[in-house]
PDB file of C-alpha atoms in Angstrom:
ATOM      1  CA  MET B 237      60.295  85.169 102.091  1.00  0.00           C
ATOM      2  CA  ASP B 238      58.588  84.130  98.839  1.00  0.00           C
ATOM      3  CA  ASP B 239      59.799  80.973  97.519  1.00  0.00           C
ATOM      4  CA  LEU B 240      58.783  78.651  94.706  1.00  0.00           C
ATOM      5  CA  PRO B 241      57.924  75.082  95.833  1.00  0.00           C
ATOM      6  CA  GLN B 242      60.830  73.543  94.039  1.00  0.00           C
ATOM      7  CA  LYS B 243      63.465  75.788  95.548  1.00  0.00           C
ATOM      8  CA  PRO B 244      63.819  73.808  98.867  1.00  0.00           C
ATOM      9  CA  ALA B 245      64.500  70.539  96.978  1.00  0.00           C
ATOM     10  CA  LEU B 246      66.978  72.334  94.829  1.00  0.00           C
ATOM     11  CA  ARG B 247      68.813  73.849  97.686  1.00  0.00           C
ATOM     12  CA  LYS B 248      69.135  70.398  99.391  1.00  0.00           C
ATOM     13  CA  GLN B 249      70.532  68.908  95.934  1.00  0.00           C
ATOM     14  CA  LEU B 250      72.974  71.750  95.959  1.00  0.00           C
ATOM     15  CA  ARG B 251      74.039  71.432  99.647  1.00  0.00           C
ATOM     16  CA  ASP B 252      74.606  67.661  99.035  1.00  0.00           C
ATOM     17  CA  ARG B 253      76.882  68.404  95.930  1.00  0.00           C
ATOM     18  CA  LEU B 254      78.975  70.882  98.020  1.00  0.00           C
ATOM     19  CA  ALA B 255      79.185  68.365 101.040  1.00  0.00           C
ATOM     20  CA  ALA B 256      80.464  65.754  98.585  1.00  0.00           C
ATOM     21  CA  MET B 257      83.511  67.863  97.732  1.00  0.00           C
ATOM     22  CA  SER B 258      86.881  67.107  99.408  1.00  0.00           C
ATOM     23  CA  ASP B 259      88.772  69.903 101.055  1.00  0.00           C
ATOM     24  CA  ILE B 260      91.649  69.408  98.566  1.00  0.00           C
ATOM     25  CA  GLU B 261      89.127  69.728  95.575  1.00  0.00           C
ATOM     26  CA  ARG B 262      87.629  72.710  97.297  1.00  0.00           C
ATOM     27  CA  HIS B 263      90.987  74.395  97.698  1.00  0.00           C
ATOM     28  CA  SER B 264      92.229  73.888  94.180  1.00  0.00           C
ATOM     29  CA  LYS B 265      88.974  74.851  92.441  1.00  0.00           C
ATOM     30  CA  SER B 266      88.778  77.937  94.682  1.00  0.00           C
ATOM     31  CA  ALA B 267      92.263  78.935  93.627  1.00  0.00           C
ATOM     32  CA  ALA B 268      91.363  78.351  89.894  1.00  0.00           C
ATOM     33  CA  ALA B 269      88.123  80.534  90.086  1.00  0.00           C
ATOM     34  CA  CYS B 270      89.891  83.281  92.065  1.00  0.00           C
ATOM     35  CA  ALA B 271      92.674  83.433  89.495  1.00  0.00           C
ATOM     36  CA  LEU B 272      90.061  83.954  86.762  1.00  0.00           C
ATOM     37  CA  VAL B 273      88.342  86.804  88.800  1.00  0.00           C
ATOM     38  CA  THR B 274      91.598  88.676  89.466  1.00  0.00           C
ATOM     39  CA  SER B 275      92.799  88.506  85.833  1.00  0.00           C
ATOM     40  CA  SER B 276      89.456  89.686  84.375  1.00  0.00           C
ATOM     41  CA  PRO B 277      89.181  93.326  83.082  1.00  0.00           C
ATOM     42  CA  GLU B 278      86.272  93.786  85.436  1.00  0.00           C
ATOM     43  CA  PHE B 279      88.364  93.193  88.515  1.00  0.00           C
ATOM     44  CA  ARG B 280      91.208  95.265  87.096  1.00  0.00           C
ATOM     45  CA  ALA B 281      88.777  98.305  86.418  1.00  0.00           C
ATOM     46  CA  ALA B 282      87.214  98.142  89.903  1.00  0.00           C
ATOM     47  CA  ARG B 283      88.343 100.390  92.539  1.00  0.00           C
ATOM     48  CA  VAL B 284      85.910  99.201  95.341  1.00  0.00           C
ATOM     49  CA  ILE B 285      85.111  95.589  95.606  1.00  0.00           C
ATOM     50  CA  MET B 286      82.630  93.908  97.872  1.00  0.00           C
ATOM     51  CA  LEU B 287      83.047  90.177  98.591  1.00  0.00           C
ATOM     52  CA  TYR B 288      81.842  87.574 101.196  1.00  0.00           C
ATOM     53  CA  LEU B 289      83.856  85.929 103.853  1.00  0.00           C
ATOM     54  CA  SER B 290      83.666  82.109 102.866  1.00  0.00           C
ATOM     55  CA  GLY B 291      82.093  79.593 105.055  1.00  0.00           C
ATOM     56  CA  HIS B 292      83.449  75.946 105.079  1.00  0.00           C
ATOM     57  CA  ASP B 293      81.527  74.737 102.068  1.00  0.00           C
ATOM     58  CA  GLU B 294      81.824  77.905  99.994  1.00  0.00           C
ATOM     59  CA  LEU B 295      84.443  78.963  97.379  1.00  0.00           C
ATOM     60  CA  ASP B 296      87.275  80.615  99.314  1.00  0.00           C
ATOM     61  CA  THR B 297      87.380  84.318  98.503  1.00  0.00           C
ATOM     62  CA  ALA B 298      90.498  85.181 100.377  1.00  0.00           C
ATOM     63  CA  PRO B 299      92.898  85.354  97.300  1.00  0.00           C
ATOM     64  CA  ILE B 300      90.511  87.909  95.757  1.00  0.00           C
ATOM     65  CA  ALA B 301      90.802  90.213  98.748  1.00  0.00           C
ATOM     66  CA  LEU B 302      94.655  89.823  98.937  1.00  0.00           C
ATOM     67  CA  ARG B 303      95.022  90.635  95.346  1.00  0.00           C
ATOM     68  CA  ALA B 304      92.634  93.587  95.711  1.00  0.00           C
ATOM     69  CA  TRP B 305      94.816  95.066  98.571  1.00  0.00           C
ATOM     70  CA  GLN B 306      98.045  94.400  96.606  1.00  0.00           C
ATOM     71  CA  ASN B 307      96.495  96.511  93.643  1.00  0.00           C
ATOM     72  CA  GLY B 308      95.450  99.296  95.969  1.00  0.00           C
ATOM     73  CA  LYS B 309      91.755  98.585  95.997  1.00  0.00           C
ATOM     74  CA  GLN B 310      89.350  98.831  98.892  1.00  0.00           C
ATOM     75  CA  VAL B 311      87.512  95.897 100.053  1.00  0.00           C
ATOM     76  CA  ALA B 312      84.101  95.628 101.539  1.00  0.00           C
ATOM     77  CA  VAL B 313      82.307  92.726 103.123  1.00  0.00           C
ATOM     78  CA  PRO B 314      78.711  92.549 104.296  1.00  0.00           C
ATOM     79  CA  LYS B 315      77.566  93.017 107.725  1.00  0.00           C
ATOM     80  CA  VAL B 316      74.143  91.692 108.302  1.00  0.00           C
ATOM     81  CA  SER B 317      71.422  93.418 110.047  1.00  0.00           C
ATOM     82  CA  TRP B 318      68.851  90.644 110.944  1.00  0.00           C
ATOM     83  CA  ASN B 319      66.421  93.180 112.221  1.00  0.00           C
ATOM     84  CA  GLN B 320      66.289  95.311 109.373  1.00  0.00           C
ATOM     85  CA  ARG B 321      66.861  92.356 107.002  1.00  0.00           C
ATOM     86  CA  ARG B 322      69.709  94.146 105.070  1.00  0.00           C
ATOM     87  CA  MET B 323      73.405  94.115 104.539  1.00  0.00           C
ATOM     88  CA  LEU B 324      75.767  96.941 105.209  1.00  0.00           C
ATOM     89  CA  PRO B 325      79.071  96.981 103.130  1.00  0.00           C
ATOM     90  CA  ILE B 326      81.921  97.560 105.779  1.00  0.00           C
ATOM     91  CA  GLU B 327      85.471  98.117 104.679  1.00  0.00           C
ATOM     92  CA  ILE B 328      88.037  95.569 105.916  1.00  0.00           C
ATOM     93  CA  LYS B 329      91.837  95.871 105.589  1.00  0.00           C
ATOM     94  CA  SER B 330      92.779  92.435 107.030  1.00  0.00           C
ATOM     95  CA  LEU B 331      91.197  88.967 106.828  1.00  0.00           C
ATOM     96  CA  ASN B 332      92.454  88.148 110.371  1.00  0.00           C
ATOM     97  CA  THR B 333      91.717  91.020 112.660  1.00  0.00           C
ATOM     98  CA  SER B 334      88.311  92.673 113.532  1.00  0.00           C
ATOM     99  CA  ILE B 335      86.479  89.592 112.103  1.00  0.00           C
ATOM    100  CA  THR B 336      83.816  88.034 114.074  1.00  0.00           C
ATOM    101  CA  VAL B 337      81.380  85.106 113.645  1.00  0.00           C
ATOM    102  CA  SER B 338      77.622  85.971 113.963  1.00  0.00           C
ATOM    103  CA  GLN B 339      75.200  83.834 115.926  1.00  0.00           C
ATOM    104  CA  GLN B 340      74.069  82.613 112.456  1.00  0.00           C
ATOM    105  CA  GLY B 341      77.624  81.405 111.755  1.00  0.00           C
ATOM    106  CA  ILE B 342      78.389  83.938 109.235  1.00  0.00           C
ATOM    107  CA  ARG B 343      81.897  85.571 109.255  1.00  0.00           C
ATOM    108  CA  GLU B 344      81.630  89.455 109.229  1.00  0.00           C
ATOM    109  CA  PRO B 345      83.243  92.582 110.329  1.00  0.00           C
ATOM    110  CA  ALA B 346      83.165  93.225 114.032  1.00  0.00           C
ATOM    111  CA  ALA B 347      83.268  96.945 113.323  1.00  0.00           C
ATOM    112  CA  GLY B 348      84.384  99.244 110.656  1.00  0.00           C
ATOM    113  CA  GLN B 349      83.476 102.070 108.188  1.00  0.00           C
ATOM    114  CA  PRO B 350      80.563 101.607 105.863  1.00  0.00           C
ATOM    115  CA  ILE B 351      81.070 102.268 102.250  1.00  0.00           C
ATOM    116  CA  PRO B 352      78.244 103.885 100.484  1.00  0.00           C
ATOM    117  CA  VAL B 353      76.558 101.469  98.024  1.00  0.00           C
ATOM    118  CA  GLU B 354      76.972 103.774  95.065  1.00  0.00           C
ATOM    119  CA  PHE B 355      80.874 103.630  95.376  1.00  0.00           C
ATOM    120  CA  ILE B 356      81.010  99.788  95.003  1.00  0.00           C
ATOM    121  CA  ASP B 357      82.214  98.856  91.412  1.00  0.00           C
ATOM    122  CA  LEU B 358      81.980  95.052  91.710  1.00  0.00           C
ATOM    123  CA  VAL B 359      80.163  92.684  94.007  1.00  0.00           C
ATOM    124  CA  ILE B 360      81.244  89.137  94.414  1.00  0.00           C
ATOM    125  CA  VAL B 361      77.934  87.212  95.006  1.00  0.00           C
ATOM    126  CA  PRO B 362      77.682  83.941  96.778  1.00  0.00           C
ATOM    127  CA  GLY B 363      74.942  81.483  96.100  1.00  0.00           C
ATOM    128  CA  LEU B 364      73.999  77.788  96.318  1.00  0.00           C
ATOM    129  CA  GLY B 365      73.333  77.457  92.694  1.00  0.00           C
ATOM    130  CA  PHE B 366      73.651  79.385  89.474  1.00  0.00           C
ATOM    131  CA  SER B 367      72.068  79.095  86.071  1.00  0.00           C
ATOM    132  CA  PRO B 368      74.113  79.513  82.605  1.00  0.00           C
ATOM    133  CA  GLN B 369      71.803  82.447  82.059  1.00  0.00           C
ATOM    134  CA  GLY B 370      72.934  84.374  85.084  1.00  0.00           C
ATOM    135  CA  HIS B 371      70.362  83.494  87.783  1.00  0.00           C
ATOM    136  CA  ARG B 372      71.080  82.346  91.201  1.00  0.00           C
ATOM    137  CA  ILE B 373      69.516  80.555  94.060  1.00  0.00           C
ATOM    138  CA  GLY B 374      70.600  81.668  97.535  1.00  0.00           C
ATOM    139  CA  ARG B 375      69.993  80.335 100.916  1.00  0.00           C
ATOM    140  CA  GLY B 376      66.446  81.678 101.063  1.00  0.00           C
ATOM    141  CA  MET B 377      66.936  84.992 102.936  1.00  0.00           C
ATOM    142  CA  GLY B 378      66.847  87.425 100.091  1.00  0.00           C
ATOM    143  CA  PHE B 379      69.707  89.671 101.473  1.00  0.00           C
ATOM    144  CA  TYR B 380      71.730  89.795  98.223  1.00  0.00           C
ATOM    145  CA  ASP B 381      68.530  90.254  96.122  1.00  0.00           C
ATOM    146  CA  ARG B 382      67.524  93.241  98.277  1.00  0.00           C
ATOM    147  CA  PHE B 383      71.120  94.585  98.235  1.00  0.00           C
ATOM    148  CA  LEU B 384      71.650  94.417  94.434  1.00  0.00           C
ATOM    149  CA  GLY B 385      68.093  95.851  93.934  1.00  0.00           C
ATOM    150  CA  GLN B 386      68.831  99.172  95.549  1.00  0.00           C
ATOM    151  CA  PRO B 387      68.594 101.905  92.983  1.00  0.00           C
ATOM    152  CA  GLU B 388      71.869 103.554  94.083  1.00  0.00           C
ATOM    153  CA  PHE B 389      73.796 100.308  93.373  1.00  0.00           C
ATOM    154  CA  ALA B 390      75.254 100.723  89.771  1.00  0.00           C
ATOM    155  CA  GLY B 391      78.277  98.234  89.924  1.00  0.00           C
ATOM    156  CA  LEU B 392      78.693  94.784  88.420  1.00  0.00           C
ATOM    157  CA  ARG B 393      77.322  91.580  89.960  1.00  0.00           C
ATOM    158  CA  CYS B 394      79.596  88.583  89.597  1.00  0.00           C
ATOM    159  CA  GLY B 395      78.559  85.288  90.867  1.00  0.00           C
ATOM    160  CA  LEU B 396      81.307  83.072  92.167  1.00  0.00           C
ATOM    161  CA  ALA B 397      80.866  79.328  92.359  1.00  0.00           C
ATOM    162  CA  PHE B 398      82.315  75.909  91.767  1.00  0.00           C
ATOM    163  CA  GLU B 399      81.262  74.432  88.443  1.00  0.00           C
ATOM    164  CA  GLU B 400      79.355  71.731  90.416  1.00  0.00           C
ATOM    165  CA  GLN B 401      76.902  74.625  91.546  1.00  0.00           C
ATOM    166  CA  VAL B 402      75.851  75.403  87.875  1.00  0.00           C
ATOM    167  CA  MET B 403      72.487  73.976  87.133  1.00  0.00           C
ATOM    168  CA  ASP B 404      70.766  73.772  83.794  1.00  0.00           C
ATOM    169  CA  GLU B 405      67.836  75.945  85.194  1.00  0.00           C
ATOM    170  CA  ILE B 406      67.031  77.806  88.253  1.00  0.00           C
ATOM    171  CA  PRO B 407      63.620  78.988  89.137  1.00  0.00           C
ATOM    172  CA  VAL B 408      63.337  82.731  89.038  1.00  0.00           C
ATOM    173  CA  LEU B 409      60.942  85.092  90.995  1.00  0.00           C
ATOM    174  CA  GLU B 410      60.156  88.670  90.132  1.00  0.00           C
ATOM    175  CA  HIS B 411      62.485  90.079  92.885  1.00  0.00           C
ATOM    176  CA  ASP B 412      65.420  87.895  91.938  1.00  0.00           C
ATOM    177  CA  GLN B 413      68.359  89.906  90.775  1.00  0.00           C
ATOM    178  CA  PRO B 414      70.235  88.685  87.673  1.00  0.00           C
ATOM    179  CA  LEU B 415      74.109  88.661  87.496  1.00  0.00           C
ATOM    180  CA  SER B 416      76.367  90.578  85.145  1.00  0.00           C
ATOM    181  CA  MET B 417      78.741  87.483  84.968  1.00  0.00           C
ATOM    182  CA  LEU B 418      79.412  84.239  86.604  1.00  0.00           C
ATOM    183  CA  ILE B 419      83.084  82.948  87.361  1.00  0.00           C
ATOM    184  CA  THR B 420      83.682  79.124  88.212  1.00  0.00           C
ATOM    185  CA  ASP B 421      86.790  77.170  88.413  1.00  0.00           C
ATOM    186  CA  ARG B 422      86.162  76.336  84.702  1.00  0.00           C
ATOM    187  CA  GLY B 423      85.639  79.909  83.093  1.00  0.00           C
ATOM    188  CA  ILE B 424      83.948  83.079  82.899  1.00  0.00           C
ATOM    189  CA  ARG B 425      80.336  83.407  81.650  1.00  0.00           C
ATOM    190  CA  ARG B 426      79.218  87.058  80.855  1.00  0.00           C
ATOM    191  CA  PHE B 427      75.565  88.001  80.506  1.00  0.00           C
ATOM    192  CA  SER B 428      75.100  91.214  78.290  1.00  0.00           C
ATOM    193  CA  SER B 429      71.377  90.936  78.543  1.00  0.00           C
ATOM    194  CA  ASN B 430      71.635  91.322  82.178  1.00  0.00           C
ATOM    195  CA  LEU B 431      73.877  94.275  82.426  1.00  0.00           C
ATOM    196  CA  ILE B 432      72.542  97.512  83.936  1.00  0.00           C
ATOM    197  CA  GLU B 433      72.715 100.388  81.893  1.00  0.00           C
ATOM    198  CA  HIS B 434      74.924 103.089  83.505  1.00  0.00           C
TER     199      HIS B 434
END
């Protein structure tokens, strides 16, 4: 994976910030950010939403999935193919059943029906850090950049993070995919210059 030399140091700084947060802080800020997601017009308009199943240090996406099901939406989460270095969006109907943990420690569907990429209206994108201009730094594997860069994907890309993860500047590589919007516990940033023409 191509990486800029400053990215490893930035990742360490961001991991340290996340590790310093208490569980109570993480829980309350997750609730605040998810409430902003589910009250947004982008969420209301979306029929099919793809989100990640949170790890311990990540913003908890469970309230978004629950609200999506309440509103009759489909929810997909990524199943990672490490051999092919790609993610497959798999529909889930519960956060408790048919979920497994991969060898890499990532929660994902044990099985399920793939959803065609072109059907996905909104992707909730994780990351270690985000910039106020709509760029992100992930964990260095490039799965989301490859997924969002597929020509058949025409949905919105919404970064989701704690405000602590927003950095003044994030180094950007040519293949890095910009976001349409970023939601944190403090508010919503929309990036009209990054929106994809439909």
